[in-house]
Amino acid sequence: MTLLDHSQAGASRIAAGPGGQIPGDAVIDEAMLAAFYEAHEDGVARFLARAAGRDEGKEIFSQVFEEFFVWWPANPGHAKPVATLYRIARCRLNDHFRRSGRVLTVEADDLAKAASSAAHRDDLADVVRRVDLGTALAELTERQRQALTLRYVADLPVKDCAEVMETGIDNMKKILRTALQKLRESPRMDGYKTAQTAKEAHR
């Protein structure tokens, strides 16, 4: 299956609502698929490349959209196609890593890059200044690391992260909150905590 001609995208931009939501009575045609592809190709490509590398990410990218373009027309009333797209991407990444004896996880560099964006600075600014963020991340559960990947590397809304990980929104928030708290409290951050205490003492 080949990816759709982007020239068809303009005709259906109004079909999708905020967050990729589609009206329940929508009919998924080629123009809608093309518009959806254009809107999300860069984000999915970055997500895959950061996890698997540029070349392998491209190969997985094609698999992800081919699978999605089979699924969506068969489920036109699905309210969260974006979350399903990233769930497929996550499954294909997991398959890729499983074949090489690895697991999909967030890397320290990825989290640091996410912290540099204005959207996530408040959540991550103090975390990325840690003495050894990579080692601190290794202390999290795999589920917590995958939650951080979806929220801050893929930049998905919490509600979409919850759907990808097949859990409730409240539990998704709890997983993220616990993961960030564990990073902040990691013994790898002793140097950072000492510096913060000294700084606060002089306020």
mmCIF file with all atom_site columns, C-alpha atoms in Angstrom:
data_model
loop_
_atom_site.group_PDB
_atom_site.id
_atom_site.type_symbol
_atom_site.label_atom_id
_atom_site.label_alt_id
_atom_site.label_comp_id
_atom_site.label_asym_id
_atom_site.label_entity_id
_atom_site.label_seq_id
_atom_site.pdbx_PDB_ins_code
_atom_site.Cartn_x
_atom_site.Cartn_y
_atom_site.Cartn_z
_atom_site.occupancy
_atom_site.B_iso_or_equiv
_atom_site.pdbx_formal_charge
_atom_site.auth_seq_id
_atom_site.auth_comp_id
_atom_site.auth_asym_id
_atom_site.auth_atom_id
_atom_site.pdbx_PDB_model_num
ATOM 1   C CA . MET A 1 1   ? 0.000   0.000  0.000  1.00 0.00 ? 1   MET A CA 1
ATOM 2   C CA . THR A 1 2   ? 1.351   3.422  -0.893 1.00 0.00 ? 2   THR A CA 1
ATOM 3   C CA . LEU A 1 3   ? 0.834   6.600  1.079  1.00 0.00 ? 3   LEU A CA 1
ATOM 4   C CA . LEU A 1 4   ? -1.779  8.945  -0.292 1.00 0.00 ? 4   LEU A CA 1
ATOM 5   C CA . ASP A 1 5   ? -1.205  11.933 -2.575 1.00 0.00 ? 5   ASP A CA 1
ATOM 6   C CA . HIS A 1 6   ? -0.893  14.993 -0.356 1.00 0.00 ? 6   HIS A CA 1
ATOM 7   C CA . SER A 1 7   ? -2.547  17.154 -3.007 1.00 0.00 ? 7   SER A CA 1
ATOM 8   C CA . GLN A 1 8   ? -5.900  15.751 -1.858 1.00 0.00 ? 8   GLN A CA 1
ATOM 9   C CA . ALA A 1 9   ? -5.416  16.996 1.701  1.00 0.00 ? 9   ALA A CA 1
ATOM 10  C CA . GLY A 1 10  ? -6.875  20.476 1.375  1.00 0.00 ? 10  GLY A CA 1
ATOM 11  C CA . ALA A 1 11  ? -10.382 19.286 0.607  1.00 0.00 ? 11  ALA A CA 1
ATOM 12  C CA . SER A 1 12  ? -10.916 17.685 4.011  1.00 0.00 ? 12  SER A CA 1
ATOM 13  C CA . ARG A 1 13  ? -9.107  19.810 6.581  1.00 0.00 ? 13  ARG A CA 1
ATOM 14  C CA . ILE A 1 14  ? -12.381 20.701 8.312  1.00 0.00 ? 14  ILE A CA 1
ATOM 15  C CA . ALA A 1 15  ? -13.314 17.059 8.815  1.00 0.00 ? 15  ALA A CA 1
ATOM 16  C CA . ALA A 1 16  ? -11.182 16.559 11.908 1.00 0.00 ? 16  ALA A CA 1
ATOM 17  C CA . GLY A 1 17  ? -11.889 18.443 15.098 1.00 0.00 ? 17  GLY A CA 1
ATOM 18  C CA . PRO A 1 18  ? -9.462  19.465 17.892 1.00 0.00 ? 18  PRO A CA 1
ATOM 19  C CA . GLY A 1 19  ? -7.107  16.693 18.977 1.00 0.00 ? 19  GLY A CA 1
ATOM 20  C CA . GLY A 1 20  ? -7.832  14.639 15.867 1.00 0.00 ? 20  GLY A CA 1
ATOM 21  C CA . GLN A 1 21  ? -11.422 13.910 16.851 1.00 0.00 ? 21  GLN A CA 1
ATOM 22  C CA . ILE A 1 22  ? -13.696 12.902 13.977 1.00 0.00 ? 22  ILE A CA 1
ATOM 23  C CA . PRO A 1 23  ? -17.515 13.189 13.981 1.00 0.00 ? 23  PRO A CA 1
ATOM 24  C CA . GLY A 1 24  ? -19.151 9.854  14.702 1.00 0.00 ? 24  GLY A CA 1
ATOM 25  C CA . ASP A 1 25  ? -20.993 9.803  11.334 1.00 0.00 ? 25  ASP A CA 1
ATOM 26  C CA . ALA A 1 26  ? -17.863 10.557 9.270  1.00 0.00 ? 26  ALA A CA 1
ATOM 27  C CA . VAL A 1 27  ? -17.037 8.567  6.176  1.00 0.00 ? 27  VAL A CA 1
ATOM 28  C CA . ILE A 1 28  ? -13.287 8.095  5.875  1.00 0.00 ? 28  ILE A CA 1
ATOM 29  C CA . ASP A 1 29  ? -12.302 8.815  2.273  1.00 0.00 ? 29  ASP A CA 1
ATOM 30  C CA . GLU A 1 30  ? -8.919  9.205  0.607  1.00 0.00 ? 30  GLU A CA 1
ATOM 31  C CA . ALA A 1 31  ? -8.923  12.973 1.096  1.00 0.00 ? 31  ALA A CA 1
ATOM 32  C CA . MET A 1 32  ? -9.400  12.574 4.849  1.00 0.00 ? 32  MET A CA 1
ATOM 33  C CA . LEU A 1 33  ? -6.630  9.992  5.014  1.00 0.00 ? 33  LEU A CA 1
ATOM 34  C CA . ALA A 1 34  ? -4.325  12.313 3.088  1.00 0.00 ? 34  ALA A CA 1
ATOM 35  C CA . ALA A 1 35  ? -5.117  15.238 5.383  1.00 0.00 ? 35  ALA A CA 1
ATOM 36  C CA . PHE A 1 36  ? -4.572  13.106 8.471  1.00 0.00 ? 36  PHE A CA 1
ATOM 37  C CA . TYR A 1 37  ? -1.270  11.829 7.111  1.00 0.00 ? 37  TYR A CA 1
ATOM 38  C CA . GLU A 1 38  ? -0.072  15.358 6.374  1.00 0.00 ? 38  GLU A CA 1
ATOM 39  C CA . ALA A 1 39  ? -1.026  16.534 9.851  1.00 0.00 ? 39  ALA A CA 1
ATOM 40  C CA . HIS A 1 40  ? 0.746   13.716 11.722 1.00 0.00 ? 40  HIS A CA 1
ATOM 41  C CA . GLU A 1 41  ? 3.586   12.422 9.533  1.00 0.00 ? 41  GLU A CA 1
ATOM 42  C CA . ASP A 1 42  ? 6.260   14.664 11.112 1.00 0.00 ? 42  ASP A CA 1
ATOM 43  C CA . GLY A 1 43  ? 5.293   13.820 14.692 1.00 0.00 ? 43  GLY A CA 1
ATOM 44  C CA . VAL A 1 44  ? 5.210   10.084 14.077 1.00 0.00 ? 44  VAL A CA 1
ATOM 45  C CA . ALA A 1 45  ? 8.478   10.218 12.131 1.00 0.00 ? 45  ALA A CA 1
ATOM 46  C CA . ARG A 1 46  ? 10.215  12.031 15.030 1.00 0.00 ? 46  ARG A CA 1
ATOM 47  C CA . PHE A 1 47  ? 8.782   9.601  17.566 1.00 0.00 ? 47  PHE A CA 1
ATOM 48  C CA . LEU A 1 48  ? 10.024  6.595  15.601 1.00 0.00 ? 48  LEU A CA 1
ATOM 49  C CA . ALA A 1 49  ? 13.412  8.072  14.696 1.00 0.00 ? 49  ALA A CA 1
ATOM 50  C CA . ARG A 1 50  ? 14.203  8.992  18.294 1.00 0.00 ? 50  ARG A CA 1
ATOM 51  C CA . ALA A 1 51  ? 13.420  5.477  19.436 1.00 0.00 ? 51  ALA A CA 1
ATOM 52  C CA . ALA A 1 52  ? 14.775  3.344  16.596 1.00 0.00 ? 52  ALA A CA 1
ATOM 53  C CA . GLY A 1 53  ? 17.125  5.588  14.655 1.00 0.00 ? 53  GLY A CA 1
ATOM 54  C CA . ARG A 1 54  ? 16.593  7.381  11.362 1.00 0.00 ? 54  ARG A CA 1
ATOM 55  C CA . ASP A 1 55  ? 16.825  4.479  8.900  1.00 0.00 ? 55  ASP A CA 1
ATOM 56  C CA . GLU A 1 56  ? 14.928  1.891  10.936 1.00 0.00 ? 56  GLU A CA 1
ATOM 57  C CA . GLY A 1 57  ? 12.409  4.556  11.918 1.00 0.00 ? 57  GLY A CA 1
ATOM 58  C CA . LYS A 1 58  ? 11.593  5.155  8.245  1.00 0.00 ? 58  LYS A CA 1
ATOM 59  C CA . GLU A 1 59  ? 10.907  1.483  7.705  1.00 0.00 ? 59  GLU A CA 1
ATOM 60  C CA . ILE A 1 60  ? 8.621   1.286  10.731 1.00 0.00 ? 60  ILE A CA 1
ATOM 61  C CA . PHE A 1 61  ? 6.938   4.553  9.672  1.00 0.00 ? 61  PHE A CA 1
ATOM 62  C CA . SER A 1 62  ? 5.617   2.962  6.475  1.00 0.00 ? 62  SER A CA 1
ATOM 63  C CA . GLN A 1 63  ? 4.340   -0.060 8.383  1.00 0.00 ? 63  GLN A CA 1
ATOM 64  C CA . VAL A 1 64  ? 2.549   2.151  10.906 1.00 0.00 ? 64  VAL A CA 1
ATOM 65  C CA . PHE A 1 65  ? 0.638   4.222  8.374  1.00 0.00 ? 65  PHE A CA 1
ATOM 66  C CA . GLU A 1 66  ? -0.214  1.235  6.185  1.00 0.00 ? 66  GLU A CA 1
ATOM 67  C CA . GLU A 1 67  ? -1.718  -0.505 9.208  1.00 0.00 ? 67  GLU A CA 1
ATOM 68  C CA . PHE A 1 68  ? -3.514  2.654  10.305 1.00 0.00 ? 68  PHE A CA 1
ATOM 69  C CA . PHE A 1 69  ? -4.966  3.252  6.828  1.00 0.00 ? 69  PHE A CA 1
ATOM 70  C CA . VAL A 1 70  ? -6.454  -0.250 6.909  1.00 0.00 ? 70  VAL A CA 1
ATOM 71  C CA . TRP A 1 71  ? -7.843  0.212  10.433 1.00 0.00 ? 71  TRP A CA 1
ATOM 72  C CA . TRP A 1 72  ? -9.395  3.683  10.206 1.00 0.00 ? 72  TRP A CA 1
ATOM 73  C CA . PRO A 1 73  ? -11.798 3.208  7.255  1.00 0.00 ? 73  PRO A CA 1
ATOM 74  C CA . ALA A 1 74  ? -13.056 0.093  9.029  1.00 0.00 ? 74  ALA A CA 1
ATOM 75  C CA . ASN A 1 75  ? -13.636 2.158  12.217 1.00 0.00 ? 75  ASN A CA 1
ATOM 76  C CA . PRO A 1 76  ? -14.836 5.569  10.951 1.00 0.00 ? 76  PRO A CA 1
ATOM 77  C CA . GLY A 1 77  ? -16.710 6.414  14.145 1.00 0.00 ? 77  GLY A CA 1
ATOM 78  C CA . HIS A 1 78  ? -13.681 6.022  16.428 1.00 0.00 ? 78  HIS A CA 1
ATOM 79  C CA . ALA A 1 79  ? -13.319 9.212  18.473 1.00 0.00 ? 79  ALA A CA 1
ATOM 80  C CA . LYS A 1 80  ? -9.528  9.117  18.959 1.00 0.00 ? 80  LYS A CA 1
ATOM 81  C CA . PRO A 1 81  ? -7.711  8.154  15.757 1.00 0.00 ? 81  PRO A CA 1
ATOM 82  C CA . VAL A 1 82  ? -4.538  9.978  16.822 1.00 0.00 ? 82  VAL A CA 1
ATOM 83  C CA . ALA A 1 83  ? -4.196  7.830  19.929 1.00 0.00 ? 83  ALA A CA 1
ATOM 84  C CA . THR A 1 84  ? -4.732  4.717  17.819 1.00 0.00 ? 84  THR A CA 1
ATOM 85  C CA . LEU A 1 85  ? -2.054  5.863  15.369 1.00 0.00 ? 85  LEU A CA 1
ATOM 86  C CA . TYR A 1 86  ? 0.481   6.167  18.189 1.00 0.00 ? 86  TYR A CA 1
ATOM 87  C CA . ARG A 1 87  ? -0.661  2.892  19.725 1.00 0.00 ? 87  ARG A CA 1
ATOM 88  C CA . ILE A 1 88  ? 0.134   1.205  16.408 1.00 0.00 ? 88  ILE A CA 1
ATOM 89  C CA . ALA A 1 89  ? 3.487   3.018  16.306 1.00 0.00 ? 89  ALA A CA 1
ATOM 90  C CA . ARG A 1 90  ? 4.275   1.858  19.825 1.00 0.00 ? 90  ARG A CA 1
ATOM 91  C CA . CYS A 1 91  ? 3.332   -1.746 18.997 1.00 0.00 ? 91  CYS A CA 1
ATOM 92  C CA . ARG A 1 92  ? 5.509   -1.772 15.880 1.00 0.00 ? 92  ARG A CA 1
ATOM 93  C CA . LEU A 1 93  ? 8.391   -0.274 17.853 1.00 0.00 ? 93  LEU A CA 1
ATOM 94  C CA . ASN A 1 94  ? 7.963   -2.906 20.545 1.00 0.00 ? 94  ASN A CA 1
ATOM 95  C CA . ASP A 1 95  ? 8.032   -5.605 17.851 1.00 0.00 ? 95  ASP A CA 1
ATOM 96  C CA . HIS A 1 96  ? 11.189  -4.070 16.389 1.00 0.00 ? 96  HIS A CA 1
ATOM 97  C CA . PHE A 1 97  ? 12.969  -3.941 19.733 1.00 0.00 ? 97  PHE A CA 1
ATOM 98  C CA . ARG A 1 98  ? 11.768  -7.384 20.773 1.00 0.00 ? 98  ARG A CA 1
ATOM 99  C CA . ARG A 1 99  ? 13.406  -8.911 17.716 1.00 0.00 ? 99  ARG A CA 1
ATOM 100 C CA . SER A 1 100 ? 16.743  -7.445 18.815 1.00 0.00 ? 100 SER A CA 1
ATOM 101 C CA . GLY A 1 101 ? 16.288  -8.279 22.504 1.00 0.00 ? 101 GLY A CA 1
ATOM 102 C CA . ARG A 1 102 ? 15.608  -4.699 23.573 1.00 0.00 ? 102 ARG A CA 1
ATOM 103 C CA . VAL A 1 103 ? 12.640  -2.725 24.905 1.00 0.00 ? 103 VAL A CA 1
ATOM 104 C CA . LEU A 1 104 ? 11.185  0.643  23.925 1.00 0.00 ? 104 LEU A CA 1
ATOM 105 C CA . THR A 1 105 ? 12.124  3.242  26.495 1.00 0.00 ? 105 THR A CA 1
ATOM 106 C CA . VAL A 1 106 ? 12.764  6.951  26.923 1.00 0.00 ? 106 VAL A CA 1
ATOM 107 C CA . GLU A 1 107 ? 16.346  8.207  26.755 1.00 0.00 ? 107 GLU A CA 1
ATOM 108 C CA . ALA A 1 108 ? 17.853  11.012 28.814 1.00 0.00 ? 108 ALA A CA 1
ATOM 109 C CA . ASP A 1 109 ? 18.613  13.068 25.701 1.00 0.00 ? 109 ASP A CA 1
ATOM 110 C CA . ASP A 1 110 ? 15.007  12.789 24.537 1.00 0.00 ? 110 ASP A CA 1
ATOM 111 C CA . LEU A 1 111 ? 13.690  14.052 27.851 1.00 0.00 ? 111 LEU A CA 1
ATOM 112 C CA . ALA A 1 112 ? 16.226  16.880 27.874 1.00 0.00 ? 112 ALA A CA 1
ATOM 113 C CA . LYS A 1 113 ? 15.095  17.993 24.406 1.00 0.00 ? 113 LYS A CA 1
ATOM 114 C CA . ALA A 1 114 ? 11.465  17.871 25.505 1.00 0.00 ? 114 ALA A CA 1
ATOM 115 C CA . ALA A 1 115 ? 12.311  20.055 28.506 1.00 0.00 ? 115 ALA A CA 1
ATOM 116 C CA . SER A 1 116 ? 13.743  22.726 26.220 1.00 0.00 ? 116 SER A CA 1
ATOM 117 C CA . SER A 1 117 ? 10.329  23.294 24.624 1.00 0.00 ? 117 SER A CA 1
ATOM 118 C CA . ALA A 1 118 ? 8.062   25.884 26.147 1.00 0.00 ? 118 ALA A CA 1
ATOM 119 C CA . ALA A 1 119 ? 5.195   23.391 26.341 1.00 0.00 ? 119 ALA A CA 1
ATOM 120 C CA . HIS A 1 120 ? 6.950   21.159 28.896 1.00 0.00 ? 120 HIS A CA 1
ATOM 121 C CA . ARG A 1 121 ? 9.407   23.477 30.635 1.00 0.00 ? 121 ARG A CA 1
ATOM 122 C CA . ASP A 1 122 ? 7.400   23.683 33.861 1.00 0.00 ? 122 ASP A CA 1
ATOM 123 C CA . ASP A 1 123 ? 7.122   19.887 34.175 1.00 0.00 ? 123 ASP A CA 1
ATOM 124 C CA . LEU A 1 124 ? 10.672  18.954 33.269 1.00 0.00 ? 124 LEU A CA 1
ATOM 125 C CA . ALA A 1 125 ? 12.984  21.911 33.919 1.00 0.00 ? 125 ALA A CA 1
ATOM 126 C CA . ASP A 1 126 ? 14.170  20.771 37.340 1.00 0.00 ? 126 ASP A CA 1
ATOM 127 C CA . VAL A 1 127 ? 14.341  17.116 36.283 1.00 0.00 ? 127 VAL A CA 1
ATOM 128 C CA . VAL A 1 128 ? 16.784  17.528 33.402 1.00 0.00 ? 128 VAL A CA 1
ATOM 129 C CA . ARG A 1 129 ? 19.278  19.400 35.596 1.00 0.00 ? 129 ARG A CA 1
ATOM 130 C CA . ARG A 1 130 ? 19.889  16.195 37.498 1.00 0.00 ? 130 ARG A CA 1
ATOM 131 C CA . VAL A 1 131 ? 23.424  14.901 37.939 1.00 0.00 ? 131 VAL A CA 1
ATOM 132 C CA . ASP A 1 132 ? 22.697  11.622 36.162 1.00 0.00 ? 132 ASP A CA 1
ATOM 133 C CA . LEU A 1 133 ? 19.317  11.677 34.438 1.00 0.00 ? 133 LEU A CA 1
ATOM 134 C CA . GLY A 1 134 ? 20.079  8.510  32.475 1.00 0.00 ? 134 GLY A CA 1
ATOM 135 C CA . THR A 1 135 ? 20.707  6.467  35.610 1.00 0.00 ? 135 THR A CA 1
ATOM 136 C CA . ALA A 1 136 ? 17.670  8.007  37.325 1.00 0.00 ? 136 ALA A CA 1
ATOM 137 C CA . LEU A 1 137 ? 15.470  6.986  34.392 1.00 0.00 ? 137 LEU A CA 1
ATOM 138 C CA . ALA A 1 138 ? 16.728  3.412  34.730 1.00 0.00 ? 138 ALA A CA 1
ATOM 139 C CA . GLU A 1 139 ? 15.211  3.354  38.218 1.00 0.00 ? 139 GLU A CA 1
ATOM 140 C CA . LEU A 1 140 ? 11.687  3.850  36.817 1.00 0.00 ? 140 LEU A CA 1
ATOM 141 C CA . THR A 1 141 ? 9.414   1.008  35.757 1.00 0.00 ? 141 THR A CA 1
ATOM 142 C CA . GLU A 1 142 ? 9.124   0.341  32.031 1.00 0.00 ? 142 GLU A CA 1
ATOM 143 C CA . ARG A 1 143 ? 5.509   1.542  32.126 1.00 0.00 ? 143 ARG A CA 1
ATOM 144 C CA . GLN A 1 144 ? 6.604   4.837  33.676 1.00 0.00 ? 144 GLN A CA 1
ATOM 145 C CA . ARG A 1 145 ? 9.321   5.310  31.053 1.00 0.00 ? 145 ARG A CA 1
ATOM 146 C CA . GLN A 1 146 ? 6.891   4.594  28.246 1.00 0.00 ? 146 GLN A CA 1
ATOM 147 C CA . ALA A 1 147 ? 4.440   7.087  29.746 1.00 0.00 ? 147 ALA A CA 1
ATOM 148 C CA . LEU A 1 148 ? 7.153   9.761  29.720 1.00 0.00 ? 148 LEU A CA 1
ATOM 149 C CA . THR A 1 149 ? 7.977   8.883  26.107 1.00 0.00 ? 149 THR A CA 1
ATOM 150 C CA . LEU A 1 150 ? 4.389   9.309  24.952 1.00 0.00 ? 150 LEU A CA 1
ATOM 151 C CA . ARG A 1 151 ? 3.725   12.483 26.923 1.00 0.00 ? 151 ARG A CA 1
ATOM 152 C CA . TYR A 1 152 ? 6.972   14.389 26.450 1.00 0.00 ? 152 TYR A CA 1
ATOM 153 C CA . VAL A 1 153 ? 8.765   12.861 23.457 1.00 0.00 ? 153 VAL A CA 1
ATOM 154 C CA . ALA A 1 154 ? 5.738   12.115 21.253 1.00 0.00 ? 154 ALA A CA 1
ATOM 155 C CA . ASP A 1 155 ? 4.055   15.174 22.818 1.00 0.00 ? 155 ASP A CA 1
ATOM 156 C CA . LEU A 1 156 ? 0.658   13.510 23.053 1.00 0.00 ? 156 LEU A CA 1
ATOM 157 C CA . PRO A 1 157 ? -2.095  14.946 25.260 1.00 0.00 ? 157 PRO A CA 1
ATOM 158 C CA . VAL A 1 158 ? -2.639  13.010 28.483 1.00 0.00 ? 158 VAL A CA 1
ATOM 159 C CA . LYS A 1 159 ? -5.978  11.670 27.250 1.00 0.00 ? 159 LYS A CA 1
ATOM 160 C CA . ASP A 1 160 ? -4.311  10.210 24.151 1.00 0.00 ? 160 ASP A CA 1
ATOM 161 C CA . CYS A 1 161 ? -1.470  8.769  26.239 1.00 0.00 ? 161 CYS A CA 1
ATOM 162 C CA . ALA A 1 162 ? -4.100  7.059  28.367 1.00 0.00 ? 162 ALA A CA 1
ATOM 163 C CA . GLU A 1 163 ? -5.712  5.469  25.329 1.00 0.00 ? 163 GLU A CA 1
ATOM 164 C CA . VAL A 1 164 ? -2.393  4.330  23.878 1.00 0.00 ? 164 VAL A CA 1
ATOM 165 C CA . MET A 1 165 ? -1.475  2.691  27.188 1.00 0.00 ? 165 MET A CA 1
ATOM 166 C CA . GLU A 1 166 ? -5.012  1.366  27.629 1.00 0.00 ? 166 GLU A CA 1
ATOM 167 C CA . THR A 1 167 ? -5.670  2.981  30.983 1.00 0.00 ? 167 THR A CA 1
ATOM 168 C CA . GLY A 1 168 ? -7.895  5.709  32.419 1.00 0.00 ? 168 GLY A CA 1
ATOM 169 C CA . ILE A 1 169 ? -6.991  9.391  32.287 1.00 0.00 ? 169 ILE A CA 1
ATOM 170 C CA . ASP A 1 170 ? -6.727  9.661  36.071 1.00 0.00 ? 170 ASP A CA 1
ATOM 171 C CA . ASN A 1 171 ? -4.401  6.668  36.213 1.00 0.00 ? 171 ASN A CA 1
ATOM 172 C CA . MET A 1 172 ? -2.362  8.095  33.337 1.00 0.00 ? 172 MET A CA 1
ATOM 173 C CA . LYS A 1 173 ? -1.901  11.315 35.288 1.00 0.00 ? 173 LYS A CA 1
ATOM 174 C CA . LYS A 1 174 ? -0.886  9.281  38.328 1.00 0.00 ? 174 LYS A CA 1
ATOM 175 C CA . ILE A 1 175 ? 1.714   7.325  36.335 1.00 0.00 ? 175 ILE A CA 1
ATOM 176 C CA . LEU A 1 176 ? 3.240   10.531 34.971 1.00 0.00 ? 176 LEU A CA 1
ATOM 177 C CA . ARG A 1 177 ? 3.134   12.259 38.345 1.00 0.00 ? 177 ARG A CA 1
ATOM 178 C CA . THR A 1 178 ? 4.789   9.291  40.047 1.00 0.00 ? 178 THR A CA 1
ATOM 179 C CA . ALA A 1 179 ? 7.462   9.027  37.356 1.00 0.00 ? 179 ALA A CA 1
ATOM 180 C CA . LEU A 1 180 ? 8.409   12.698 37.619 1.00 0.00 ? 180 LEU A CA 1
ATOM 181 C CA . GLN A 1 181 ? 8.360   12.551 41.419 1.00 0.00 ? 181 GLN A CA 1
ATOM 182 C CA . LYS A 1 182 ? 10.654  9.517  41.425 1.00 0.00 ? 182 LYS A CA 1
ATOM 183 C CA . LEU A 1 183 ? 13.072  11.371 39.168 1.00 0.00 ? 183 LEU A CA 1
ATOM 184 C CA . ARG A 1 184 ? 13.023  14.421 41.426 1.00 0.00 ? 184 ARG A CA 1
ATOM 185 C CA . GLU A 1 185 ? 13.648  12.288 44.494 1.00 0.00 ? 185 GLU A CA 1
ATOM 186 C CA . SER A 1 186 ? 16.303  10.090 42.925 1.00 0.00 ? 186 SER A CA 1
ATOM 187 C CA . PRO A 1 187 ? 19.530  9.817  44.970 1.00 0.00 ? 187 PRO A CA 1
ATOM 188 C CA . ARG A 1 188 ? 21.304  10.609 41.689 1.00 0.00 ? 188 ARG A CA 1
ATOM 189 C CA . MET A 1 189 ? 20.163  14.170 42.302 1.00 0.00 ? 189 MET A CA 1
ATOM 190 C CA . ASP A 1 190 ? 22.009  14.762 45.561 1.00 0.00 ? 190 ASP A CA 1
ATOM 191 C CA . GLY A 1 191 ? 24.189  17.438 43.980 1.00 0.00 ? 191 GLY A CA 1
ATOM 192 C CA . TYR A 1 192 ? 21.200  19.226 42.491 1.00 0.00 ? 192 TYR A CA 1
ATOM 193 C CA . LYS A 1 193 ? 19.238  19.118 45.755 1.00 0.00 ? 193 LYS A CA 1
ATOM 194 C CA . THR A 1 194 ? 22.178  20.536 47.699 1.00 0.00 ? 194 THR A CA 1
ATOM 195 C CA . ALA A 1 195 ? 22.480  23.381 45.205 1.00 0.00 ? 195 ALA A CA 1
ATOM 196 C CA . GLN A 1 196 ? 18.753  24.102 45.348 1.00 0.00 ? 196 GLN A CA 1
ATOM 197 C CA . THR A 1 197 ? 18.765  24.152 49.155 1.00 0.00 ? 197 THR A CA 1
ATOM 198 C CA . ALA A 1 198 ? 21.628  26.626 49.213 1.00 0.00 ? 198 ALA A CA 1
ATOM 199 C CA . LYS A 1 199 ? 19.895  28.819 46.636 1.00 0.00 ? 199 LYS A CA 1
ATOM 200 C CA . GLU A 1 200 ? 16.627  28.848 48.545 1.00 0.00 ? 200 GLU A CA 1
ATOM 201 C CA . ALA A 1 201 ? 18.407  29.697 51.795 1.00 0.00 ? 201 ALA A CA 1
ATOM 202 C CA . HIS A 1 202 ? 19.583  32.981 50.280 1.00 0.00 ? 202 HIS A CA 1
ATOM 203 C CA . ARG A 1 203 ? 16.174  34.130 49.094 1.00 0.00 ? 203 ARG A CA 1
#
